[in-house]
Amino acid sequence: MKLNEFIIANEVQIRLGFFFGVFAVMALWEVIAPKRALTVSKLVRWVNNLGLVFLNSLILRLLFPAAAVGAAAFASEQGWGLLNYYSVAGWVAIVVSLIAMDFVIYLQHVLVHAVPALWRLHRVHHADLDYDVTTGARFHPVEILLSMLIKFATILVLGPPLIAVVIFEVVLNATAMFNHANVSLPRGLDRVLRWLVVTPDMHRVHHSVEDDEANSNFGFNLPWWDRLFGTYRDQPRAGHRGMTIGIHGYRSTKQAAWLPGMLALPFVGKVTGYAINRREWGDSDD
Ligand SMILES: [Zn+2]
Ligand SMILES: [Zn+2]
């Protein structure tokens, strides 16, 4: 099929093109109308957060050169996966794939908050002392590899069309940069848009230093899962300008903002330091 050949041949260019395009728009928006003042200089943030993104891209390229699109092509050749096994219309397969892959990402995100050892990896994303377009791609390399393996497994079971995998990756990348940006939409627009896509104000709640707020709003693309599964939270208690971003106990610039500190972050502290079975409850019974 011509389209599949084109996608496989140009996958990197397509993804990089969207990445730089959306990055430039959000970065400009942050300069013109920043929501919060940064606590660490933008230069230090960008050099280190983007350094981590570059390192992750390099590792992924070396370990999995064919990437998720390669897995989808393999599943299609073998006839593996639900959507390759049952003949469904092309557009139905695309829509089902996008929704299903987003649901898996939501579940994965809840998982890395719930399991103590995985939270250590995911801590790197949350330890960021500020919240801007570069936070969206700031993940520990081991979490990136884990995500890739979960994605491969999902693709082999689901059998999504190649085009759906590329659309999903481009959209996930774009929405992550959009909803981590240090910007906000007018309140009314934010309220309406929240029914369709995760907005900056919605995901910022998830980066609160408060445990109950950080264990809310796990969605990256579609906002429905949080509402459906009871993890939705409207706004941070201290307000978007008053709230503290980051994690308790990991607040030094050296550890939270510089690349060597970030890479070491999963390996410091007690393994039970923060986990689902250590949560403290108040007296209210809701
Ligand atoms: Zn998280
Ligand atoms: Zn985030």
CSV table of C-alpha atoms and ligand atoms in Angstrom, one decimal:
chain,number,residue,atom,x,y,z
A,1,MET,CA,0.0,0.0,0.0
A,2,LYS,CA,1.4,3.4,-1.1
A,3,LEU,CA,0.4,5.3,2.1
A,4,ASN,CA,2.1,2.8,4.4
A,5,GLU,CA,5.3,3.0,2.4
A,6,PHE,CA,5.2,6.7,2.5
A,7,ILE,CA,4.6,6.7,6.3
A,8,ILE,CA,7.5,4.3,6.9
A,9,ALA,CA,9.9,6.2,4.7
A,10,ASN,CA,9.0,9.6,6.2
A,11,GLU,CA,8.1,8.8,9.8
A,12,VAL,CA,11.0,10.7,11.4
A,13,GLN,CA,10.5,13.8,9.2
A,14,ILE,CA,6.8,13.9,9.9
A,15,ARG,CA,7.3,13.6,13.7
A,16,LEU,CA,10.2,16.1,13.9
A,17,GLY,CA,8.2,18.6,11.7
A,18,PHE,CA,5.2,18.6,14.1
A,19,PHE,CA,7.5,18.6,17.2
A,20,PHE,CA,9.4,21.7,16.2
A,21,GLY,CA,6.3,23.4,14.8
A,22,VAL,CA,4.2,22.9,18.0
A,23,PHE,CA,7.2,23.6,20.2
A,24,ALA,CA,7.8,26.9,18.5
A,25,VAL,CA,4.2,28.0,18.9
A,26,MET,CA,3.9,27.1,22.6
A,27,ALA,CA,7.4,28.6,23.4
A,28,LEU,CA,6.3,31.9,21.8
A,29,TRP,CA,3.0,31.8,23.6
A,30,GLU,CA,4.9,31.3,26.9
A,31,VAL,CA,7.1,34.4,26.2
A,32,ILE,CA,4.1,36.6,25.3
A,33,ALA,CA,1.7,35.5,28.1
A,34,PRO,CA,3.3,33.3,30.8
A,35,LYS,CA,0.9,32.0,33.4
A,36,ARG,CA,3.5,31.7,36.2
A,37,ALA,CA,6.9,33.2,36.9
A,38,LEU,CA,9.7,30.5,36.6
A,39,THR,CA,11.7,29.6,39.7
A,40,VAL,CA,14.7,28.3,37.6
A,41,SER,CA,16.1,30.2,34.7
A,42,LYS,CA,14.7,29.3,31.3
A,43,LEU,CA,18.2,28.6,30.0
A,44,VAL,CA,19.0,26.0,32.7
A,45,ARG,CA,15.5,24.5,32.2
A,46,TRP,CA,15.8,24.2,28.4
A,47,VAL,CA,19.4,22.9,28.3
A,48,ASN,CA,18.7,20.2,30.8
A,49,ASN,CA,15.1,19.2,30.0
A,50,LEU,CA,15.8,19.2,26.2
A,51,GLY,CA,19.1,17.4,26.9
A,52,LEU,CA,17.1,14.6,28.4
A,53,VAL,CA,14.7,14.6,25.5
A,54,PHE,CA,17.7,14.4,23.1
A,55,LEU,CA,19.2,11.5,25.1
A,56,ASN,CA,15.9,9.6,25.1
A,57,SER,CA,15.5,10.0,21.4
A,58,LEU,CA,19.0,8.7,20.8
A,59,ILE,CA,18.4,5.6,23.1
A,60,LEU,CA,15.1,4.8,21.4
A,61,ARG,CA,16.5,5.2,17.9
A,62,LEU,CA,19.4,2.8,18.8
A,63,LEU,CA,17.3,0.2,20.6
A,64,PHE,CA,14.2,0.3,18.5
A,65,PRO,CA,15.0,1.7,15.1
A,66,ALA,CA,11.7,0.6,13.6
A,67,ALA,CA,9.7,2.1,16.5
A,68,ALA,CA,6.0,1.8,17.1
A,69,VAL,CA,5.2,2.1,13.3
A,70,GLY,CA,7.5,-0.9,12.8
A,71,ALA,CA,5.5,-2.9,15.3
A,72,ALA,CA,2.3,-2.0,13.6
A,73,ALA,CA,3.7,-3.1,10.2
A,74,PHE,CA,4.8,-6.4,11.7
A,75,ALA,CA,1.4,-7.0,13.3
A,76,SER,CA,-0.3,-6.2,10.0
A,77,GLU,CA,2.0,-8.6,8.0
A,78,GLN,CA,1.4,-11.4,10.5
A,79,GLY,CA,-2.3,-10.7,10.8
A,80,TRP,CA,-1.9,-10.2,14.5
A,81,GLY,CA,-4.2,-8.0,16.6
A,82,LEU,CA,-7.9,-7.5,16.9
A,83,LEU,CA,-8.2,-4.9,14.1
A,84,ASN,CA,-6.2,-7.1,11.7
A,85,TYR,CA,-8.2,-10.2,12.6
A,86,TYR,CA,-11.6,-8.7,12.2
A,87,SER,CA,-12.3,-6.8,9.0
A,88,VAL,CA,-13.5,-3.3,10.0
A,89,ALA,CA,-13.8,-0.2,7.9
A,90,GLY,CA,-10.5,1.8,7.7
A,91,TRP,CA,-11.8,4.9,9.5
A,92,VAL,CA,-13.4,2.8,12.3
A,93,ALA,CA,-10.1,1.1,12.8
A,94,ILE,CA,-8.3,4.5,13.1
A,95,VAL,CA,-10.8,5.9,15.5
A,96,VAL,CA,-10.9,2.8,17.7
A,97,SER,CA,-7.1,2.7,17.7
A,98,LEU,CA,-6.7,6.3,18.8
A,99,ILE,CA,-9.1,5.9,21.6
A,100,ALA,CA,-7.8,2.5,22.7
A,101,MET,CA,-4.1,3.7,22.7
A,102,ASP,CA,-5.0,6.8,24.7
A,103,PHE,CA,-6.8,4.6,27.3
A,104,VAL,CA,-3.7,2.4,27.7
A,105,ILE,CA,-1.6,5.6,28.2
A,106,TYR,CA,-4.0,6.7,30.9
A,107,LEU,CA,-3.8,3.3,32.7
A,108,GLN,CA,0.0,3.3,32.4
A,109,HIS,CA,0.1,6.7,33.9
A,110,VAL,CA,-2.1,5.6,36.9
A,111,LEU,CA,0.2,2.5,37.2
A,112,VAL,CA,3.4,4.5,37.5
A,113,HIS,CA,1.9,6.6,40.3
A,114,ALA,CA,0.6,3.5,42.1
A,115,VAL,CA,3.6,1.1,42.1
A,116,PRO,CA,6.4,2.4,44.3
A,117,ALA,CA,9.3,1.3,42.0
A,118,LEU,CA,7.7,2.8,38.9
A,119,TRP,CA,6.9,6.0,40.8
A,120,ARG,CA,10.6,6.4,41.3
A,121,LEU,CA,11.0,6.6,37.5
A,122,HIS,CA,8.0,8.8,37.0
A,123,ARG,CA,9.3,11.1,39.7
A,124,VAL,CA,11.6,12.6,37.1
A,125,HIS,CA,8.6,14.1,35.3
A,126,HIS,CA,7.1,15.4,38.5
A,127,ALA,CA,10.3,16.8,40.2
A,128,ASP,CA,10.4,19.6,37.7
A,129,LEU,CA,10.2,22.8,39.8
A,130,ASP,CA,8.4,24.7,37.0
A,131,TYR,CA,5.9,23.8,34.4
A,132,ASP,CA,6.5,24.6,30.8
A,133,VAL,CA,6.6,23.2,27.3
A,134,THR,CA,9.8,21.3,28.0
A,135,THR,CA,8.2,19.5,31.1
A,136,GLY,CA,6.0,17.6,28.6
A,137,ALA,CA,8.8,15.5,27.3
A,138,ARG,CA,10.9,15.2,30.4
A,139,PHE,CA,10.9,11.5,31.4
A,140,HIS,CA,13.6,9.2,32.7
A,141,PRO,CA,15.1,7.0,29.9
A,142,VAL,CA,14.0,3.8,31.7
A,143,GLU,CA,10.4,5.1,31.8
A,144,ILE,CA,10.7,5.9,28.1
A,145,LEU,CA,11.8,2.3,27.4
A,146,LEU,CA,9.0,0.9,29.6
A,147,SER,CA,6.4,3.1,27.7
A,148,MET,CA,7.8,1.8,24.4
A,149,LEU,CA,7.4,-1.9,25.5
A,150,ILE,CA,3.8,-1.2,26.7
A,151,LYS,CA,3.1,0.4,23.4
A,152,PHE,CA,4.6,-2.5,21.4
A,153,ALA,CA,2.4,-4.9,23.5
A,154,THR,CA,-0.7,-2.8,22.9
A,155,ILE,CA,0.0,-2.7,19.1
A,156,LEU,CA,0.4,-6.4,18.8
A,157,VAL,CA,-2.9,-7.0,20.6
A,158,LEU,CA,-4.8,-4.2,18.9
A,159,GLY,CA,-3.4,-4.4,15.4
A,160,PRO,CA,-3.9,-0.6,14.6
A,161,PRO,CA,-3.4,0.8,11.1
A,162,LEU,CA,0.0,2.3,10.5
A,163,ILE,CA,-1.5,5.7,9.9
A,164,ALA,CA,-3.3,5.5,13.3
A,165,VAL,CA,0.0,4.9,15.1
A,166,VAL,CA,1.6,7.9,13.4
A,167,ILE,CA,-1.4,10.2,14.1
A,168,PHE,CA,-1.4,9.0,17.7
A,169,GLU,CA,2.3,9.7,18.3
A,170,VAL,CA,2.2,13.1,16.6
A,171,VAL,CA,-1.0,14.1,18.5
A,172,LEU,CA,0.3,12.8,21.9
A,173,ASN,CA,3.5,14.7,21.4
A,174,ALA,CA,1.6,17.9,20.4
A,175,THR,CA,-0.9,17.7,23.2
A,176,ALA,CA,1.8,17.0,25.8
A,177,MET,CA,3.6,20.2,24.7
A,178,PHE,CA,0.3,22.1,24.7
A,179,ASN,CA,-1.0,21.0,28.1
A,180,HIS,CA,2.3,21.3,29.9
A,181,ALA,CA,2.9,24.9,28.6
A,182,ASN,CA,3.2,27.8,31.0
A,183,VAL,CA,0.0,29.4,29.5
A,184,SER,CA,-3.7,29.3,30.1
A,185,LEU,CA,-6.8,29.8,28.2
A,186,PRO,CA,-9.7,32.1,29.1
A,187,ARG,CA,-11.7,30.4,31.9
A,188,GLY,CA,-14.9,29.9,29.7
A,189,LEU,CA,-12.9,28.4,26.8
A,190,ASP,CA,-10.9,26.2,29.1
A,191,ARG,CA,-14.2,24.8,30.6
A,192,VAL,CA,-15.6,23.9,27.2
A,193,LEU,CA,-12.3,22.6,25.7
A,194,ARG,CA,-11.8,20.4,28.7
A,195,TRP,CA,-14.5,18.1,27.4
A,196,LEU,CA,-12.5,17.4,24.3
A,197,VAL,CA,-8.8,17.6,25.2
A,198,VAL,CA,-6.7,18.0,28.3
A,199,THR,CA,-5.9,21.7,28.8
A,200,PRO,CA,-2.9,23.4,30.5
A,201,ASP,CA,-5.0,24.3,33.6
A,202,MET,CA,-6.3,20.7,33.8
A,203,HIS,CA,-2.9,19.0,33.7
A,204,ARG,CA,-1.2,21.6,35.9
A,205,VAL,CA,-3.2,20.2,38.8
A,206,HIS,CA,-1.4,16.9,38.3
A,207,HIS,CA,2.0,18.6,38.9
A,208,SER,CA,1.0,20.0,42.3
A,209,VAL,CA,3.2,19.2,45.2
A,210,GLU,CA,0.1,18.1,47.1
A,211,ASP,CA,-0.3,14.3,46.9
A,212,ASP,CA,-4.1,14.2,46.4
A,213,GLU,CA,-3.8,16.8,43.6
A,214,ALA,CA,-0.9,15.0,41.9
A,215,ASN,CA,-3.0,11.8,41.9
A,216,SER,CA,-5.6,13.5,39.8
A,217,ASN,CA,-6.0,14.3,36.1
A,218,PHE,CA,-3.8,11.4,34.6
A,219,GLY,CA,-5.0,11.9,31.1
A,220,PHE,CA,-2.6,13.3,28.4
A,221,ASN,CA,-4.9,13.6,25.3
A,222,LEU,CA,-8.5,12.7,26.0
A,223,PRO,CA,-10.0,14.1,29.3
A,224,TRP,CA,-12.7,11.5,29.5
A,225,TRP,CA,-10.9,8.8,31.4
A,226,ASP,CA,-10.4,10.9,34.5
A,227,ARG,CA,-14.1,11.8,34.6
A,228,LEU,CA,-15.1,8.2,33.9
A,229,PHE,CA,-12.8,6.6,36.4
A,230,GLY,CA,-13.1,9.1,39.2
A,231,THR,CA,-9.6,10.8,39.1
A,232,TYR,CA,-10.8,14.1,37.8
A,233,ARG,CA,-10.1,17.3,39.8
A,234,ASP,CA,-11.2,20.7,38.6
A,235,GLN,CA,-8.6,23.2,40.0
A,236,PRO,CA,-5.7,23.3,42.5
A,237,ARG,CA,-6.7,24.5,46.0
A,238,ALA,CA,-4.0,27.2,46.1
A,239,GLY,CA,-4.9,28.5,42.6
A,240,HIS,CA,-2.8,28.2,39.5
A,241,ARG,CA,-0.4,31.0,40.5
A,242,GLY,CA,-0.3,30.1,44.2
A,243,MET,CA,0.2,26.4,43.9
A,244,THR,CA,3.6,24.8,44.3
A,245,ILE,CA,4.9,22.6,41.4
A,246,GLY,CA,7.1,19.6,42.0
A,247,ILE,CA,7.5,16.9,44.7
A,248,HIS,CA,8.0,17.3,48.5
A,249,GLY,CA,11.6,16.5,49.5
A,250,TYR,CA,13.1,16.9,46.0
A,251,ARG,CA,13.4,20.6,45.6
A,252,SER,CA,17.1,21.3,45.1
A,253,THR,CA,18.0,22.7,41.7
A,254,LYS,CA,20.9,20.3,41.4
A,255,GLN,CA,18.6,17.3,41.8
A,256,ALA,CA,15.4,18.5,40.1
A,257,ALA,CA,16.7,20.7,37.3
A,258,TRP,CA,20.2,19.5,36.3
A,259,LEU,CA,20.5,16.4,34.0
A,260,PRO,CA,22.8,14.3,36.2
A,261,GLY,CA,20.5,14.8,39.2
A,262,MET,CA,17.4,13.9,37.1
A,263,LEU,CA,19.1,10.7,35.8
A,264,ALA,CA,20.0,9.7,39.4
A,265,LEU,CA,16.6,10.6,40.9
A,266,PRO,CA,15.0,7.1,40.6
A,267,PHE,CA,17.8,5.6,42.7
A,268,VAL,CA,17.7,7.9,45.8
A,269,GLY,CA,15.6,7.7,48.9
A,270,LYS,CA,13.6,4.7,50.3
A,271,VAL,CA,11.6,2.6,47.9
A,272,THR,CA,8.5,3.0,50.0
A,273,GLY,CA,8.9,6.7,50.2
A,274,TYR,CA,5.6,7.4,48.4
A,275,ALA,CA,3.1,5.0,47.1
A,276,ILE,CA,-0.5,4.0,46.9
A,277,ASN,CA,-0.4,2.1,50.2
A,278,ARG,CA,1.2,5.0,52.1
A,279,ARG,CA,-1.5,7.5,51.5
A,280,GLU,CA,-2.8,9.4,54.5
A,281,TRP,CA,-6.5,9.9,54.8
A,282,GLY,CA,-8.3,12.7,56.6
A,283,ASP,CA,-11.5,12.2,58.8
A,284,SER,CA,-14.0,12.9,56.0
A,285,ASP,CA,-15.6,9.9,54.5
A,286,ASP,CA,-15.9,11.0,50.9
B,1,ZN,ZN,2.2,11.8,36.6
B,2,ZN,ZN,2.8,15.9,33.2
